[in-house]
XYZ file of C-alpha atoms in Angstrom:
131
model
C 8.450 -11.612 -11.516
C 8.714 -14.022 -8.558
C 11.919 -14.356 -6.580
C 14.064 -17.445 -6.861
C 14.409 -19.719 -3.840
C 17.886 -18.364 -3.150
C 16.600 -14.773 -3.256
C 13.693 -15.669 -0.976
C 16.069 -17.275 1.539
C 18.305 -14.209 1.437
C 15.307 -11.930 1.974
C 14.133 -14.035 4.921
C 17.612 -13.913 6.457
C 17.669 -10.141 6.097
C 14.217 -9.883 7.687
C 15.214 -12.115 10.602
C 18.370 -10.051 11.082
C 16.297 -6.877 11.098
C 13.923 -8.315 13.694
C 16.826 -9.498 15.828
C 18.648 -6.174 15.542
C 15.751 -3.749 15.957
C 12.354 -5.405 16.594
C 10.636 -2.085 17.318
C 11.642 -0.635 13.949
C 10.716 -3.859 12.128
C 7.287 -3.892 13.767
C 6.751 -0.252 12.787
C 7.623 -1.064 9.163
C 5.256 -4.003 8.910
C 2.370 -2.042 10.424
C 1.694 -0.328 7.120
C 0.977 -3.523 5.189
C -1.476 -6.375 5.284
C -1.566 -6.557 9.063
C -2.935 -3.035 9.377
C -5.422 -3.726 6.588
C -6.772 -6.860 8.262
C -6.933 -5.164 11.656
C -8.882 -2.298 10.108
C -11.165 -4.804 8.372
C -11.888 -6.507 11.701
C -12.718 -3.165 13.316
C -15.032 -2.296 10.440
C -16.725 -5.674 10.769
C -17.286 -5.101 14.494
C -18.799 -1.686 13.732
C -21.006 -3.273 11.068
C -22.075 -5.921 13.572
C -23.202 -3.153 15.940
C -25.119 -1.516 13.081
C -26.741 -4.898 12.429
C -27.855 -5.097 16.061
C -29.299 -1.590 15.784
C -31.194 -2.568 12.617
C -32.469 -5.732 14.278
C -33.775 -3.783 17.271
C -35.210 -0.994 15.110
C -37.058 -3.557 13.025
C -38.509 -5.145 16.134
C -39.593 -1.800 17.594
C -41.093 -0.625 14.287
C -42.630 -4.082 13.744
C -40.970 -4.296 10.344
C -39.788 -7.870 9.946
C -37.729 -7.165 6.832
C -35.615 -4.557 8.688
C -34.908 -7.118 11.418
C -33.959 -9.724 8.810
C -31.614 -7.252 7.113
C -30.092 -6.430 10.495
C -29.546 -10.109 11.206
C -27.937 -10.659 7.797
C -25.654 -7.663 8.350
C -24.660 -9.087 11.740
C -23.989 -12.502 10.231
C -21.921 -11.127 7.360
C -19.887 -8.887 9.632
C -19.246 -11.725 12.063
C -17.904 -13.855 9.203
C -15.692 -10.978 7.987
C -14.341 -10.361 11.488
C -13.493 -14.009 12.095
C -11.859 -14.549 8.703
C -9.971 -11.271 8.955
C -8.728 -12.150 12.420
C -7.495 -15.574 11.291
C -5.756 -14.203 8.190
C -3.904 -11.441 10.014
C -0.175 -12.207 9.787
C 1.781 -12.513 13.012
C 4.640 -10.110 13.713
C 7.709 -11.174 11.772
C 5.851 -13.013 9.023
C 5.930 -11.981 5.397
C 2.687 -10.740 3.943
C 2.620 -12.995 0.881
C 0.989 -16.346 1.565
C 3.105 -18.439 -0.785
C 6.413 -17.036 0.394
C 5.625 -16.729 4.074
C 7.927 -18.472 6.522
C 4.913 -20.041 8.201
C 3.748 -21.638 4.947
C 7.243 -22.909 4.188
C 7.706 -24.142 7.751
C 4.403 -25.985 7.540
C 5.481 -27.601 4.265
C 8.804 -28.601 5.813
C 7.021 -30.005 8.853
C 4.754 -32.069 6.638
C 7.702 -33.375 4.679
C 9.736 -34.071 7.794
C 6.756 -35.812 9.369
C 6.415 -37.991 6.275
C 10.151 -38.654 6.371
C 9.914 -39.722 10.011
C 6.981 -42.021 9.244
C 8.883 -43.561 6.334
C 11.967 -44.036 8.509
C 9.913 -45.749 11.207
C 8.310 -47.974 8.596
C 11.721 -48.929 7.208
C 13.072 -49.635 10.723
C 10.119 -51.882 11.509
C 10.547 -53.737 8.235
C 14.275 -54.163 8.903
C 13.630 -55.372 12.468
C 11.152 -57.956 11.203
C 13.683 -59.145 8.626
C 11.768 -58.208 5.464
Protein backbone atom coordinates (compact mmCIF):
# COMPACT_ATOMS: atom_id res chain seq x y z
CA UNK A 1 0.00 0.00 0.00
CA UNK A 2 1.62 3.30 -1.05
CA UNK A 3 2.17 6.10 1.43
CA UNK A 4 0.10 9.25 1.30
CA UNK A 5 1.79 12.52 0.40
CA UNK A 6 1.74 13.61 4.03
CA UNK A 7 3.37 10.34 5.13
CA UNK A 8 5.99 10.65 2.39
CA UNK A 9 6.82 14.21 3.48
CA UNK A 10 7.11 13.07 7.09
CA UNK A 11 9.39 10.20 6.07
CA UNK A 12 11.58 12.56 4.05
CA UNK A 13 11.82 14.95 7.00
CA UNK A 14 12.85 12.10 9.26
CA UNK A 15 15.47 10.97 6.73
CA UNK A 16 16.87 14.49 6.37
CA UNK A 17 17.00 14.81 10.16
CA UNK A 18 18.85 11.50 10.38
CA UNK A 19 21.37 12.62 7.77
CA UNK A 20 21.85 15.95 9.51
CA UNK A 21 22.20 14.33 12.93
CA UNK A 22 24.40 11.35 12.07
CA UNK A 23 25.47 11.16 8.40
CA UNK A 24 27.87 8.27 9.03
CA UNK A 25 25.13 6.09 10.51
CA UNK A 26 22.68 7.06 7.75
CA UNK A 27 25.22 6.18 5.07
CA UNK A 28 25.87 2.82 6.75
CA UNK A 29 22.13 2.07 6.76
CA UNK A 30 21.62 2.88 3.10
CA UNK A 31 24.60 0.77 2.04
CA UNK A 32 22.56 -2.40 2.33
CA UNK A 33 19.96 -1.40 -0.25
CA UNK A 34 19.81 -0.53 -3.91
CA UNK A 35 23.07 1.40 -3.88
CA UNK A 36 25.07 -1.66 -2.87
CA UNK A 37 23.21 -3.76 -5.43
CA UNK A 38 23.98 -1.37 -8.28
CA UNK A 39 27.61 -1.01 -7.21
CA UNK A 40 27.94 -4.79 -7.16
CA UNK A 41 26.27 -4.97 -10.58
CA UNK A 42 28.79 -2.49 -11.99
CA UNK A 43 31.68 -4.52 -10.58
CA UNK A 44 30.25 -7.69 -12.08
CA UNK A 45 29.87 -5.95 -15.43
CA UNK A 46 33.51 -4.83 -15.33
CA UNK A 47 34.58 -8.40 -14.55
CA UNK A 48 32.41 -9.66 -17.42
CA UNK A 49 33.99 -7.07 -19.71
CA UNK A 50 37.43 -8.47 -18.84
CA UNK A 51 36.16 -11.99 -19.56
CA UNK A 52 34.90 -10.68 -22.91
CA UNK A 53 38.36 -9.33 -23.72
CA UNK A 54 39.86 -12.70 -22.81
CA UNK A 55 37.37 -14.48 -25.09
CA UNK A 56 38.09 -12.03 -27.90
CA UNK A 57 41.84 -12.63 -27.62
CA UNK A 58 41.44 -16.39 -27.24
CA UNK A 59 39.30 -16.49 -30.36
CA UNK A 60 41.91 -14.56 -32.29
CA UNK A 61 44.76 -16.79 -31.09
CA UNK A 62 42.79 -19.99 -31.78
CA UNK A 63 41.57 -18.53 -35.10
CA UNK A 64 37.98 -19.21 -34.09
CA UNK A 65 35.95 -16.25 -35.28
CA UNK A 66 32.81 -17.24 -33.39
CA UNK A 67 34.68 -17.16 -30.04
CA UNK A 68 35.90 -13.64 -30.84
CA UNK A 69 32.37 -12.57 -31.77
CA UNK A 70 31.01 -14.00 -28.52
CA UNK A 71 33.76 -12.19 -26.62
CA UNK A 72 32.87 -8.93 -28.32
CA UNK A 73 29.17 -9.39 -27.55
CA UNK A 74 29.98 -10.14 -23.91
CA UNK A 75 32.09 -6.97 -23.77
CA UNK A 76 29.32 -4.92 -25.34
CA UNK A 77 26.63 -6.28 -23.03
CA UNK A 78 28.76 -5.77 -19.93
CA UNK A 79 29.64 -2.23 -20.97
CA UNK A 80 25.93 -1.42 -21.32
CA UNK A 81 25.18 -2.98 -17.90
CA UNK A 82 28.01 -1.05 -16.26
CA UNK A 83 26.94 2.29 -17.71
CA UNK A 84 23.25 1.84 -16.91
CA UNK A 85 24.04 0.55 -13.43
CA UNK A 86 26.33 3.48 -12.76
CA UNK A 87 23.70 6.01 -13.87
CA UNK A 88 20.92 4.38 -11.83
CA UNK A 89 22.90 4.20 -8.60
CA UNK A 90 21.20 6.50 -6.08
CA UNK A 91 23.25 9.26 -4.51
CA UNK A 92 23.80 9.30 -0.75
CA UNK A 93 20.71 10.65 0.97
CA UNK A 94 18.26 9.70 -1.76
CA UNK A 95 15.44 7.24 -1.29
CA UNK A 96 15.69 4.03 -3.24
CA UNK A 97 12.23 4.12 -4.80
CA UNK A 98 12.15 6.05 -8.06
CA UNK A 99 8.64 7.46 -7.74
CA UNK A 100 9.09 8.68 -4.19
CA UNK A 101 12.67 9.85 -4.43
CA UNK A 102 13.41 13.44 -3.48
CA UNK A 103 15.30 13.89 -6.74
CA UNK A 104 12.27 12.87 -8.80
CA UNK A 105 9.99 15.15 -6.80
CA UNK A 106 12.50 18.00 -6.96
CA UNK A 107 12.74 17.58 -10.71
CA UNK A 108 8.94 17.68 -10.99
CA UNK A 109 8.83 20.81 -8.83
CA UNK A 110 11.56 22.41 -10.93
CA UNK A 111 9.63 21.69 -14.10
CA UNK A 112 6.48 23.14 -12.62
CA UNK A 113 8.27 26.16 -11.22
CA UNK A 114 10.00 26.70 -14.56
CA UNK A 115 6.62 26.59 -16.30
CA UNK A 116 5.23 28.97 -13.69
CA UNK A 117 8.10 31.39 -14.31
CA UNK A 118 7.56 31.21 -18.07
CA UNK A 119 3.84 31.85 -17.63
CA UNK A 120 4.55 34.78 -15.31
CA UNK A 121 6.96 36.30 -17.82
CA UNK A 122 4.40 35.83 -20.58
CA UNK A 123 1.72 37.54 -18.49
CA UNK A 124 4.09 40.43 -17.62
CA UNK A 125 4.93 40.95 -21.29
CA UNK A 126 1.26 40.91 -22.23
CA UNK A 127 0.46 43.39 -19.45
CA UNK A 128 3.34 45.67 -20.49
CA UNK A 129 2.12 45.68 -24.08
CA UNK A 130 -1.39 46.54 -22.90
CA UNK A 131 -3.18 43.38 -24.06
